[in-house]
Amino acid sequence: MIRFKWRKRTDTRTYRGHVFQRSLVLILLVTIIPTILISVSSYYIGVRYIEREVERTHSLQQEYTIKQVNDALSHLQVSMNQWALNPIMSEKLRGIDFKDNYALTMEFYQSLTVMNNSSALIDQVYVYLDNPSRLVSDSQGIRKLSTEEAELYHNLMTSKERLFWRSLDAAGKPGMFVIHKLPVIGEPFGAILVRLNEKQLMNIAGFDESLGGTIFIRNLDGYLLSRDDFSPRIKSLNEAIEQEIHTRTELSSFRWSWNNEPFFVSTSTIPLTSWQLVSAVPLSEFVKPIVIVSRLILGVGIVGFILILFSSWYASVRLYQPIHRLVRTFISPSGFEPLLVPKDEITYIEDQWRHLNSESHMLQSRLEAHYSTLKIGFLLQLVQGHLLLLNEDEIRQRLEQYGWETENKRFVVVVVQLLGFQQLKGAFRDDEQPLVTFAAANIIEELTQHDDVCVMNLHDLSVGLFIMFPDRISSSEISNRLNEMAAEIGQSLHRILKMDTVVGLGKTMSSISQVPNAWAEVQQALRHRKLHESNQIIDLNEPMNEDKSAAKYPFTVENDLIHSLFIGLGDDSRRLLNVFFQELKKNSELELFLQQGSLKLLGSIQSSIMQSGIIQAGSLYDWGQLYAELLALKDIDAMCAWFDDKIIQPLITELAHNQNHKARQLIEIAIGMIRAEYDTDISLDLCADRLGIAASSLSKMFFQVTGLHFVDYITKVRLDHAKHFLMHSDLKMQEIAVRIGYQPAYFNRIFKKMEGMTPKDFRELHKV
């Protein structure tokens, strides 16, 4: 309830109500208190926030540094493996006399020079040869080793690993070495020793020296690499950090104080070598600006307090004057009667205005909005088949209640399907499809403003139209009008929303009870759109001329895609997925064939997962939901993105947890052998011997990685090549059998067993 108090109108300018008082207090609070709060909170909150951000940023930088160093060392290891496979590093060097083999010696020294210059991480490359013990380099030549040196290098040959890291004192200079025994397979007679360029390694690690921190690397032997070994401060700081690390049971990031200065120390392990990368950054350098700014804000706030106090009073007076005049106008328009002044002027004005205007307008707008919603809701129920229990007269009666005149009318349903939403990802998110549909519905409503046209927003990138035409209009004229309207809608949506469209025009009906069937026919017809046309119109009043020939399915790309998935190659799988859909689009004319091809690909992936047994397909995917989601997609970009998000990424992630990295590398080498020599008598024992592992181990790893047994995979590769020859060449069956490494009789038998048909039948079915 609004309370009033009487005042004589002696001087209306001296009156101040609650609004004036509250506005004055509010202005003071808005201008003074935030200044004080900002200055105080910016110190206590800002300092802690900056420290947390420094720690987070430093941890992220540490992870990036670890990756950079690990990648560089990994690249060096790969180079070492390649050098070890160089023919010059073979058994030719066992017991070699360099004086008697001039050509081999020159080739050997040239190889050493190439190794030295192949990477900035390499400081010097040595080759140790046993019996007799010698150390060879391109800069120092051949040096015979003393008994102690020979024993040191000979002990390296006893390591179980072919490639390993050590701290050594080679040629009078200590350093970190990566060592690869020679030869790759067999009894070692020597080793390649590469001394790391420690300065270059620390450059890769990277660090902002201006911050006053440090970074260094500790290997398993306690050997220390630091960016600045000549600074006493850095040496002292590194030693102090090492002592602190030794006192801790767990190595992780921690805060630490040295010489009364707070530091944030991060310790991480380089995965490849198990070395520790330690970095420390001082926190005081980051907090200092916050302290200065906080004090400056507080000082400015105190100095400006007096000016704010007086300016706030003056501003309140000026702001209140219009309110006072408005209240006086409501209560005493003439200005001579005593004023019955309310204590809360704003509430009084608000109540008066609401009483005179707002209530009636609000009720009217709500009634109109509700009426329009009911009309569209009834039509949606009608076209979707939810009113099948109503007869013709009942439906017409309901339509007339909503303002439609249905007598002597014919009816048409139209569906507008939007395509290419995936290409608008920069402007819209996936969950904003209803927003795009709403915009399209508004555009179509503007283009078709007529009492006999109703636009229905279906919220799934499609818009429906219910149209009535008088009986006096001929069918040909109705068809022309509908096609003109569809063309205008397609052009407008393409111009405004940058999306393609397919417009389905239903058959003209005289009975409104036929609307649900007509709607279903239009929805089904939309699946027969042509993929290579941007804006299409499908008119069911005209005969549909479509290609009945089956689309060519890219079997080879599918096989390569599934193979790439099961060996964990994410980028290659995405590339092959794009190739698959581009091939499918090139060979398919209709959306129906595109959907059938995508569903077949999903089924092949499901079958391969279930047959492999590597993972439980039901625990990773909800296949029923996946098939339903895929069936709802309309264009290639959306399908590619869906396969990447729903299939490839979860499968690659799961395989990465379940498969061993070294096993995948070995199997990749074995697969390369099979693909290169599939037409020869390649076997499991031959591949295992080349890889230096047992045949049983190779067989087990091969099945774990690919989901197929070794022999089955060779058969698959050979039959894939046979399919290619059958589809794309005129070679005879005997020639194809010889080319893939089979006897003709066995080829015919194994092909029929694996494919369910003879090679001849396959050629006749798929011949280009």
PDB file of C-alpha atoms in Angstrom, residues 38-273:
ATOM      1  CA  ILE A  38      38.570  -2.880  -6.181  1.00  0.00           C
ATOM      2  CA  SER A  39      41.775  -1.669  -4.551  1.00  0.00           C
ATOM      3  CA  VAL A  40      41.560  -4.112  -1.637  1.00  0.00           C
ATOM      4  CA  SER A  41      40.260  -7.112  -3.580  1.00  0.00           C
ATOM      5  CA  SER A  42      42.673  -6.552  -6.463  1.00  0.00           C
ATOM      6  CA  TYR A  43      45.503  -7.141  -4.017  1.00  0.00           C
ATOM      7  CA  TYR A  44      44.188 -10.080  -2.004  1.00  0.00           C
ATOM      8  CA  ILE A  45      42.284 -11.731  -4.851  1.00  0.00           C
ATOM      9  CA  GLY A  46      44.460 -10.565  -7.745  1.00  0.00           C
ATOM     10  CA  VAL A  47      47.696 -11.767  -6.163  1.00  0.00           C
ATOM     11  CA  ARG A  48      46.299 -15.223  -5.558  1.00  0.00           C
ATOM     12  CA  TYR A  49      44.756 -15.318  -9.008  1.00  0.00           C
ATOM     13  CA  ILE A  50      48.014 -14.283 -10.651  1.00  0.00           C
ATOM     14  CA  GLU A  51      49.913 -16.909  -8.663  1.00  0.00           C
ATOM     15  CA  ARG A  52      47.465 -19.605  -9.726  1.00  0.00           C
ATOM     16  CA  GLU A  53      47.650 -18.445 -13.326  1.00  0.00           C
ATOM     17  CA  VAL A  54      51.447 -18.426 -13.182  1.00  0.00           C
ATOM     18  CA  GLU A  55      51.424 -21.963 -11.825  1.00  0.00           C
ATOM     19  CA  ARG A  56      48.918 -23.115 -14.451  1.00  0.00           C
ATOM     20  CA  THR A  57      50.767 -21.396 -17.299  1.00  0.00           C
ATOM     21  CA  HIS A  58      54.084 -22.733 -16.062  1.00  0.00           C
ATOM     22  CA  SER A  59      52.674 -26.251 -15.877  1.00  0.00           C
ATOM     23  CA  LEU A  60      51.343 -25.949 -19.430  1.00  0.00           C
ATOM     24  CA  GLN A  61      54.711 -24.607 -20.589  1.00  0.00           C
ATOM     25  CA  GLN A  62      56.400 -27.515 -18.819  1.00  0.00           C
ATOM     26  CA  GLU A  63      54.159 -30.000 -20.670  1.00  0.00           C
ATOM     27  CA  TYR A  64      54.903 -28.275 -23.982  1.00  0.00           C
ATOM     28  CA  THR A  65      58.634 -28.278 -23.229  1.00  0.00           C
ATOM     29  CA  ILE A  66      58.546 -31.984 -22.347  1.00  0.00           C
ATOM     30  CA  LYS A  67      56.809 -32.703 -25.654  1.00  0.00           C
ATOM     31  CA  GLN A  68      59.338 -30.625 -27.635  1.00  0.00           C
ATOM     32  CA  VAL A  69      62.342 -32.277 -25.993  1.00  0.00           C
ATOM     33  CA  ASN A  70      60.809 -35.753 -26.228  1.00  0.00           C
ATOM     34  CA  ASP A  71      59.967 -35.229 -29.923  1.00  0.00           C
ATOM     35  CA  ALA A  72      63.504 -34.019 -30.650  1.00  0.00           C
ATOM     36  CA  LEU A  73      65.079 -36.993 -28.864  1.00  0.00           C
ATOM     37  CA  SER A  74      62.599 -39.361 -30.512  1.00  0.00           C
ATOM     38  CA  HIS A  75      63.526 -37.960 -33.922  1.00  0.00           C
ATOM     39  CA  LEU A  76      67.183 -38.537 -33.096  1.00  0.00           C
ATOM     40  CA  GLN A  77      66.424 -42.161 -32.126  1.00  0.00           C
ATOM     41  CA  VAL A  78      64.610 -42.681 -35.425  1.00  0.00           C
ATOM     42  CA  SER A  79      67.663 -41.311 -37.239  1.00  0.00           C
ATOM     43  CA  MET A  80      69.871 -43.705 -35.252  1.00  0.00           C
ATOM     44  CA  ASN A  81      67.703 -46.642 -36.332  1.00  0.00           C
ATOM     45  CA  GLN A  82      68.012 -45.541 -39.964  1.00  0.00           C
ATOM     46  CA  TRP A  83      71.798 -45.181 -39.684  1.00  0.00           C
ATOM     47  CA  ALA A  84      72.080 -48.614 -38.114  1.00  0.00           C
ATOM     48  CA  LEU A  85      70.232 -50.054 -41.120  1.00  0.00           C
ATOM     49  CA  ASN A  86      72.703 -48.382 -43.528  1.00  0.00           C
ATOM     50  CA  PRO A  87      74.560 -51.098 -45.467  1.00  0.00           C
ATOM     51  CA  ILE A  88      77.886 -49.465 -44.535  1.00  0.00           C
ATOM     52  CA  MET A  89      77.136 -50.295 -40.861  1.00  0.00           C
ATOM     53  CA  SER A  90      76.683 -54.004 -41.550  1.00  0.00           C
ATOM     54  CA  GLU A  91      78.947 -56.976 -40.952  1.00  0.00           C
ATOM     55  CA  LYS A  92      81.477 -55.361 -43.320  1.00  0.00           C
ATOM     56  CA  LEU A  93      82.885 -53.455 -40.320  1.00  0.00           C
ATOM     57  CA  ARG A  94      83.474 -56.523 -38.155  1.00  0.00           C
ATOM     58  CA  GLY A  95      87.245 -56.712 -37.748  1.00  0.00           C
ATOM     59  CA  ILE A  96      87.823 -54.354 -40.709  1.00  0.00           C
ATOM     60  CA  ASP A  97      91.262 -53.085 -41.594  1.00  0.00           C
ATOM     61  CA  PHE A  98      90.684 -49.545 -42.800  1.00  0.00           C
ATOM     62  CA  LYS A  99      94.146 -49.334 -44.387  1.00  0.00           C
ATOM     63  CA  ASP A 100      93.429 -52.174 -46.798  1.00  0.00           C
ATOM     64  CA  ASN A 101      89.895 -51.065 -47.712  1.00  0.00           C
ATOM     65  CA  TYR A 102      90.282 -47.560 -49.072  1.00  0.00           C
ATOM     66  CA  ALA A 103      86.921 -47.353 -50.907  1.00  0.00           C
ATOM     67  CA  LEU A 104      85.006 -48.695 -47.925  1.00  0.00           C
ATOM     68  CA  THR A 105      86.901 -46.358 -45.589  1.00  0.00           C
ATOM     69  CA  MET A 106      86.028 -43.288 -47.680  1.00  0.00           C
ATOM     70  CA  GLU A 107      82.381 -44.301 -47.841  1.00  0.00           C
ATOM     71  CA  PHE A 108      82.411 -44.906 -44.077  1.00  0.00           C
ATOM     72  CA  TYR A 109      83.879 -41.452 -43.330  1.00  0.00           C
ATOM     73  CA  GLN A 110      81.391 -39.805 -45.677  1.00  0.00           C
ATOM     74  CA  SER A 111      78.562 -41.499 -43.779  1.00  0.00           C
ATOM     75  CA  LEU A 112      79.973 -40.189 -40.489  1.00  0.00           C
ATOM     76  CA  THR A 113      80.101 -36.673 -41.914  1.00  0.00           C
ATOM     77  CA  VAL A 114      76.483 -36.914 -43.075  1.00  0.00           C
ATOM     78  CA  MET A 115      75.451 -38.148 -39.625  1.00  0.00           C
ATOM     79  CA  ASN A 116      77.247 -35.275 -37.914  1.00  0.00           C
ATOM     80  CA  ASN A 117      75.498 -32.701 -40.058  1.00  0.00           C
ATOM     81  CA  SER A 118      72.042 -34.300 -40.054  1.00  0.00           C
ATOM     82  CA  SER A 119      70.776 -32.680 -36.839  1.00  0.00           C
ATOM     83  CA  ALA A 120      71.554 -29.645 -34.713  1.00  0.00           C
ATOM     84  CA  LEU A 121      71.196 -31.889 -31.631  1.00  0.00           C
ATOM     85  CA  ILE A 122      74.308 -33.838 -32.611  1.00  0.00           C
ATOM     86  CA  ASP A 123      77.638 -32.613 -31.259  1.00  0.00           C
ATOM     87  CA  GLN A 124      79.776 -35.525 -32.476  1.00  0.00           C
ATOM     88  CA  VAL A 125      79.202 -39.022 -33.920  1.00  0.00           C
ATOM     89  CA  TYR A 126      81.572 -41.861 -32.999  1.00  0.00           C
ATOM     90  CA  VAL A 127      81.651 -45.479 -34.079  1.00  0.00           C
ATOM     91  CA  TYR A 128      83.131 -47.984 -31.646  1.00  0.00           C
ATOM     92  CA  LEU A 129      84.524 -51.209 -33.163  1.00  0.00           C
ATOM     93  CA  ASP A 130      85.442 -54.199 -31.031  1.00  0.00           C
ATOM     94  CA  ASN A 131      88.273 -56.687 -31.664  1.00  0.00           C
ATOM     95  CA  PRO A 132      90.403 -54.687 -31.929  1.00  0.00           C
ATOM     96  CA  SER A 133      88.988 -51.829 -29.846  1.00  0.00           C
ATOM     97  CA  ARG A 134      88.879 -48.602 -31.839  1.00  0.00           C
ATOM     98  CA  LEU A 135      86.921 -45.348 -31.709  1.00  0.00           C
ATOM     99  CA  VAL A 136      86.314 -43.701 -35.104  1.00  0.00           C
ATOM    100  CA  SER A 137      85.074 -40.150 -35.851  1.00  0.00           C
ATOM    101  CA  ASP A 138      85.223 -37.941 -38.919  1.00  0.00           C
ATOM    102  CA  SER A 139      87.049 -35.190 -36.987  1.00  0.00           C
ATOM    103  CA  GLN A 140      89.596 -37.268 -34.990  1.00  0.00           C
ATOM    104  CA  GLY A 141      89.995 -40.271 -37.274  1.00  0.00           C
ATOM    105  CA  ILE A 142      90.696 -43.719 -35.882  1.00  0.00           C
ATOM    106  CA  ARG A 143      91.878 -43.886 -32.277  1.00  0.00           C
ATOM    107  CA  LYS A 144      93.010 -47.077 -30.600  1.00  0.00           C
ATOM    108  CA  LEU A 145      91.623 -47.404 -27.105  1.00  0.00           C
ATOM    109  CA  SER A 146      93.551 -48.126 -23.975  1.00  0.00           C
ATOM    110  CA  THR A 147      92.754 -51.152 -21.862  1.00  0.00           C
ATOM    111  CA  GLU A 148      90.552 -49.148 -19.466  1.00  0.00           C
ATOM    112  CA  GLU A 149      88.772 -47.379 -22.323  1.00  0.00           C
ATOM    113  CA  ALA A 150      88.299 -50.634 -24.231  1.00  0.00           C
ATOM    114  CA  GLU A 151      86.761 -52.259 -21.151  1.00  0.00           C
ATOM    115  CA  LEU A 152      84.388 -49.281 -20.718  1.00  0.00           C
ATOM    116  CA  TYR A 153      83.164 -49.434 -24.325  1.00  0.00           C
ATOM    117  CA  HIS A 154      83.099 -53.227 -24.369  1.00  0.00           C
ATOM    118  CA  ASN A 155      80.719 -53.168 -21.372  1.00  0.00           C
ATOM    119  CA  LEU A 156      78.286 -51.218 -23.528  1.00  0.00           C
ATOM    120  CA  MET A 157      77.928 -54.290 -25.729  1.00  0.00           C
ATOM    121  CA  THR A 158      76.518 -56.286 -22.773  1.00  0.00           C
ATOM    122  CA  SER A 159      73.413 -54.094 -22.552  1.00  0.00           C
ATOM    123  CA  LYS A 160      70.212 -55.968 -23.341  1.00  0.00           C
ATOM    124  CA  GLU A 161      68.877 -53.007 -25.313  1.00  0.00           C
ATOM    125  CA  ARG A 162      69.945 -52.282 -28.872  1.00  0.00           C
ATOM    126  CA  LEU A 163      69.418 -48.522 -28.401  1.00  0.00           C
ATOM    127  CA  PHE A 164      69.960 -46.783 -25.049  1.00  0.00           C
ATOM    128  CA  TRP A 165      71.190 -43.557 -23.398  1.00  0.00           C
ATOM    129  CA  ARG A 166      74.334 -43.162 -21.248  1.00  0.00           C
ATOM    130  CA  SER A 167      76.598 -40.531 -19.724  1.00  0.00           C
ATOM    131  CA  LEU A 168      80.151 -41.119 -21.049  1.00  0.00           C
ATOM    132  CA  ASP A 169      83.535 -39.483 -21.227  1.00  0.00           C
ATOM    133  CA  ALA A 170      84.353 -39.969 -24.924  1.00  0.00           C
ATOM    134  CA  ALA A 171      87.517 -38.548 -26.477  1.00  0.00           C
ATOM    135  CA  GLY A 172      88.261 -36.624 -23.266  1.00  0.00           C
ATOM    136  CA  LYS A 173      84.929 -34.799 -23.235  1.00  0.00           C
ATOM    137  CA  PRO A 174      82.041 -35.931 -20.980  1.00  0.00           C
ATOM    138  CA  GLY A 175      78.469 -35.721 -22.211  1.00  0.00           C
ATOM    139  CA  MET A 176      75.169 -37.466 -22.812  1.00  0.00           C
ATOM    140  CA  PHE A 177      75.196 -40.124 -25.519  1.00  0.00           C
ATOM    141  CA  VAL A 178      72.603 -42.138 -27.404  1.00  0.00           C
ATOM    142  CA  ILE A 179      74.090 -45.517 -28.321  1.00  0.00           C
ATOM    143  CA  HIS A 180      72.945 -48.032 -30.939  1.00  0.00           C
ATOM    144  CA  LYS A 181      74.663 -51.390 -31.105  1.00  0.00           C
ATOM    145  CA  LEU A 182      75.782 -52.804 -34.457  1.00  0.00           C
ATOM    146  CA  PRO A 183      74.454 -54.723 -36.309  1.00  0.00           C
ATOM    147  CA  VAL A 184      70.684 -54.355 -35.892  1.00  0.00           C
ATOM    148  CA  ILE A 185      70.220 -58.129 -35.656  1.00  0.00           C
ATOM    149  CA  GLY A 186      72.886 -60.537 -34.465  1.00  0.00           C
ATOM    150  CA  GLU A 187      75.914 -60.556 -32.181  1.00  0.00           C
ATOM    151  CA  PRO A 188      77.123 -56.946 -31.702  1.00  0.00           C
ATOM    152  CA  PHE A 189      80.604 -56.058 -32.901  1.00  0.00           C
ATOM    153  CA  GLY A 190      80.389 -52.300 -32.220  1.00  0.00           C
ATOM    154  CA  ALA A 191      78.120 -49.352 -31.710  1.00  0.00           C
ATOM    155  CA  ILE A 192      77.200 -45.899 -33.031  1.00  0.00           C
ATOM    156  CA  LEU A 193      77.671 -43.272 -30.291  1.00  0.00           C
ATOM    157  CA  VAL A 194      76.108 -39.835 -30.716  1.00  0.00           C
ATOM    158  CA  ARG A 195      77.027 -37.133 -28.227  1.00  0.00           C
ATOM    159  CA  LEU A 196      74.215 -34.642 -27.704  1.00  0.00           C
ATOM    160  CA  ASN A 197      74.763 -30.939 -28.305  1.00  0.00           C
ATOM    161  CA  GLU A 198      73.734 -29.918 -24.793  1.00  0.00           C
ATOM    162  CA  LYS A 199      73.396 -26.226 -25.618  1.00  0.00           C
ATOM    163  CA  GLN A 200      71.061 -26.975 -28.526  1.00  0.00           C
ATOM    164  CA  LEU A 201      69.016 -29.362 -26.356  1.00  0.00           C
ATOM    165  CA  MET A 202      68.528 -26.626 -23.754  1.00  0.00           C
ATOM    166  CA  ASN A 203      67.589 -24.201 -26.536  1.00  0.00           C
ATOM    167  CA  ILE A 204      64.816 -26.613 -27.513  1.00  0.00           C
ATOM    168  CA  ALA A 205      63.710 -26.729 -23.886  1.00  0.00           C
ATOM    169  CA  GLY A 206      63.486 -22.931 -23.985  1.00  0.00           C
ATOM    170  CA  PHE A 207      63.115 -20.528 -21.050  1.00  0.00           C
ATOM    171  CA  ASP A 208      62.634 -16.778 -20.509  1.00  0.00           C
ATOM    172  CA  GLU A 209      65.832 -15.770 -18.731  1.00  0.00           C
ATOM    173  CA  SER A 210      64.466 -12.289 -17.986  1.00  0.00           C
ATOM    174  CA  LEU A 211      62.121 -13.789 -15.374  1.00  0.00           C
ATOM    175  CA  GLY A 212      65.064 -14.783 -13.195  1.00  0.00           C
ATOM    176  CA  GLY A 213      64.311 -18.497 -13.012  1.00  0.00           C
ATOM    177  CA  THR A 214      66.172 -21.573 -14.204  1.00  0.00           C
ATOM    178  CA  ILE A 215      65.738 -24.810 -16.120  1.00  0.00           C
ATOM    179  CA  PHE A 216      67.923 -27.920 -16.207  1.00  0.00           C
ATOM    180  CA  ILE A 217      67.836 -31.621 -17.077  1.00  0.00           C
ATOM    181  CA  ARG A 218      69.011 -34.503 -14.823  1.00  0.00           C
ATOM    182  CA  ASN A 219      69.666 -37.911 -16.328  1.00  0.00           C
ATOM    183  CA  LEU A 220      69.573 -41.243 -14.506  1.00  0.00           C
ATOM    184  CA  ASP A 221      73.342 -41.089 -13.794  1.00  0.00           C
ATOM    185  CA  GLY A 222      73.031 -37.706 -12.070  1.00  0.00           C
ATOM    186  CA  TYR A 223      74.525 -35.814 -15.035  1.00  0.00           C
ATOM    187  CA  LEU A 224      73.179 -32.241 -15.108  1.00  0.00           C
ATOM    188  CA  LEU A 225      72.475 -30.001 -18.130  1.00  0.00           C
ATOM    189  CA  SER A 226      71.773 -26.326 -17.504  1.00  0.00           C
ATOM    190  CA  ARG A 227      71.279 -23.333 -19.770  1.00  0.00           C
ATOM    191  CA  ASP A 228      73.899 -21.243 -17.892  1.00  0.00           C
ATOM    192  CA  ASP A 229      76.692 -23.208 -16.234  1.00  0.00           C
ATOM    193  CA  PHE A 230      78.845 -20.120 -15.713  1.00  0.00           C
ATOM    194  CA  SER A 231      76.490 -18.036 -13.526  1.00  0.00           C
ATOM    195  CA  PRO A 232      77.196 -18.505  -9.766  1.00  0.00           C
ATOM    196  CA  ARG A 233      73.589 -17.589  -8.960  1.00  0.00           C
ATOM    197  CA  ILE A 234      72.156 -20.175 -11.369  1.00  0.00           C
ATOM    198  CA  LYS A 235      74.581 -22.840 -10.068  1.00  0.00           C
ATOM    199  CA  SER A 236      73.565 -22.108  -6.467  1.00  0.00           C
ATOM    200  CA  LEU A 237      69.869 -22.109  -7.418  1.00  0.00           C
ATOM    201  CA  ASN A 238      70.201 -25.420  -9.299  1.00  0.00           C
ATOM    202  CA  GLU A 239      72.035 -27.052  -6.383  1.00  0.00           C
ATOM    203  CA  ALA A 240      69.412 -25.830  -3.914  1.00  0.00           C
ATOM    204  CA  ILE A 241      66.576 -27.168  -6.112  1.00  0.00           C
ATOM    205  CA  GLU A 242      68.347 -30.545  -6.414  1.00  0.00           C
ATOM    206  CA  GLN A 243      68.702 -30.782  -2.637  1.00  0.00           C
ATOM    207  CA  GLU A 244      65.012 -29.915  -2.215  1.00  0.00           C
ATOM    208  CA  ILE A 245      63.997 -32.546  -4.764  1.00  0.00           C
ATOM    209  CA  HIS A 246      66.050 -35.221  -2.937  1.00  0.00           C
ATOM    210  CA  THR A 247      64.160 -34.443   0.294  1.00  0.00           C
ATOM    211  CA  ARG A 248      60.779 -35.047  -1.334  1.00  0.00           C
ATOM    212  CA  THR A 249      59.292 -38.517  -1.659  1.00  0.00           C
ATOM    213  CA  GLU A 250      57.184 -37.613  -4.687  1.00  0.00           C
ATOM    214  CA  LEU A 251      58.354 -35.551  -7.647  1.00  0.00           C
ATOM    215  CA  SER A 252      55.707 -33.020  -8.674  1.00  0.00           C
ATOM    216  CA  SER A 253      55.149 -29.293  -8.933  1.00  0.00           C
ATOM    217  CA  PHE A 254      55.560 -27.399  -5.667  1.00  0.00           C
ATOM    218  CA  ARG A 255      56.118 -23.971  -4.171  1.00  0.00           C
ATOM    219  CA  TRP A 256      59.502 -23.340  -2.648  1.00  0.00           C
ATOM    220  CA  SER A 257      61.369 -20.411  -1.094  1.00  0.00           C
ATOM    221  CA  TRP A 258      65.025 -19.628  -1.749  1.00  0.00           C
ATOM    222  CA  ASN A 259      66.776 -16.594  -0.234  1.00  0.00           C
ATOM    223  CA  ASN A 260      63.344 -15.298   0.910  1.00  0.00           C
ATOM    224  CA  GLU A 261      62.070 -15.356  -2.683  1.00  0.00           C
ATOM    225  CA  PRO A 262      59.081 -17.559  -3.601  1.00  0.00           C
ATOM    226  CA  PHE A 263      59.518 -19.903  -6.551  1.00  0.00           C
ATOM    227  CA  PHE A 264      57.238 -22.308  -8.377  1.00  0.00           C
ATOM    228  CA  VAL A 265      59.148 -25.481  -9.274  1.00  0.00           C
ATOM    229  CA  SER A 266      57.951 -28.035 -11.815  1.00  0.00           C
ATOM    230  CA  THR A 267      59.510 -31.470 -12.234  1.00  0.00           C
ATOM    231  CA  SER A 268      58.535 -33.715 -15.119  1.00  0.00           C
ATOM    232  CA  THR A 269      59.910 -36.878 -16.666  1.00  0.00           C
ATOM    233  CA  ILE A 270      60.852 -37.069 -20.333  1.00  0.00           C
ATOM    234  CA  PRO A 271      59.028 -40.267 -21.414  1.00  0.00           C
ATOM    235  CA  LEU A 272      61.630 -41.419 -23.929  1.00  0.00           C
ATOM    236  CA  THR A 273      64.704 -41.282 -21.665  1.00  0.00           C
TER     237      THR A 273
END
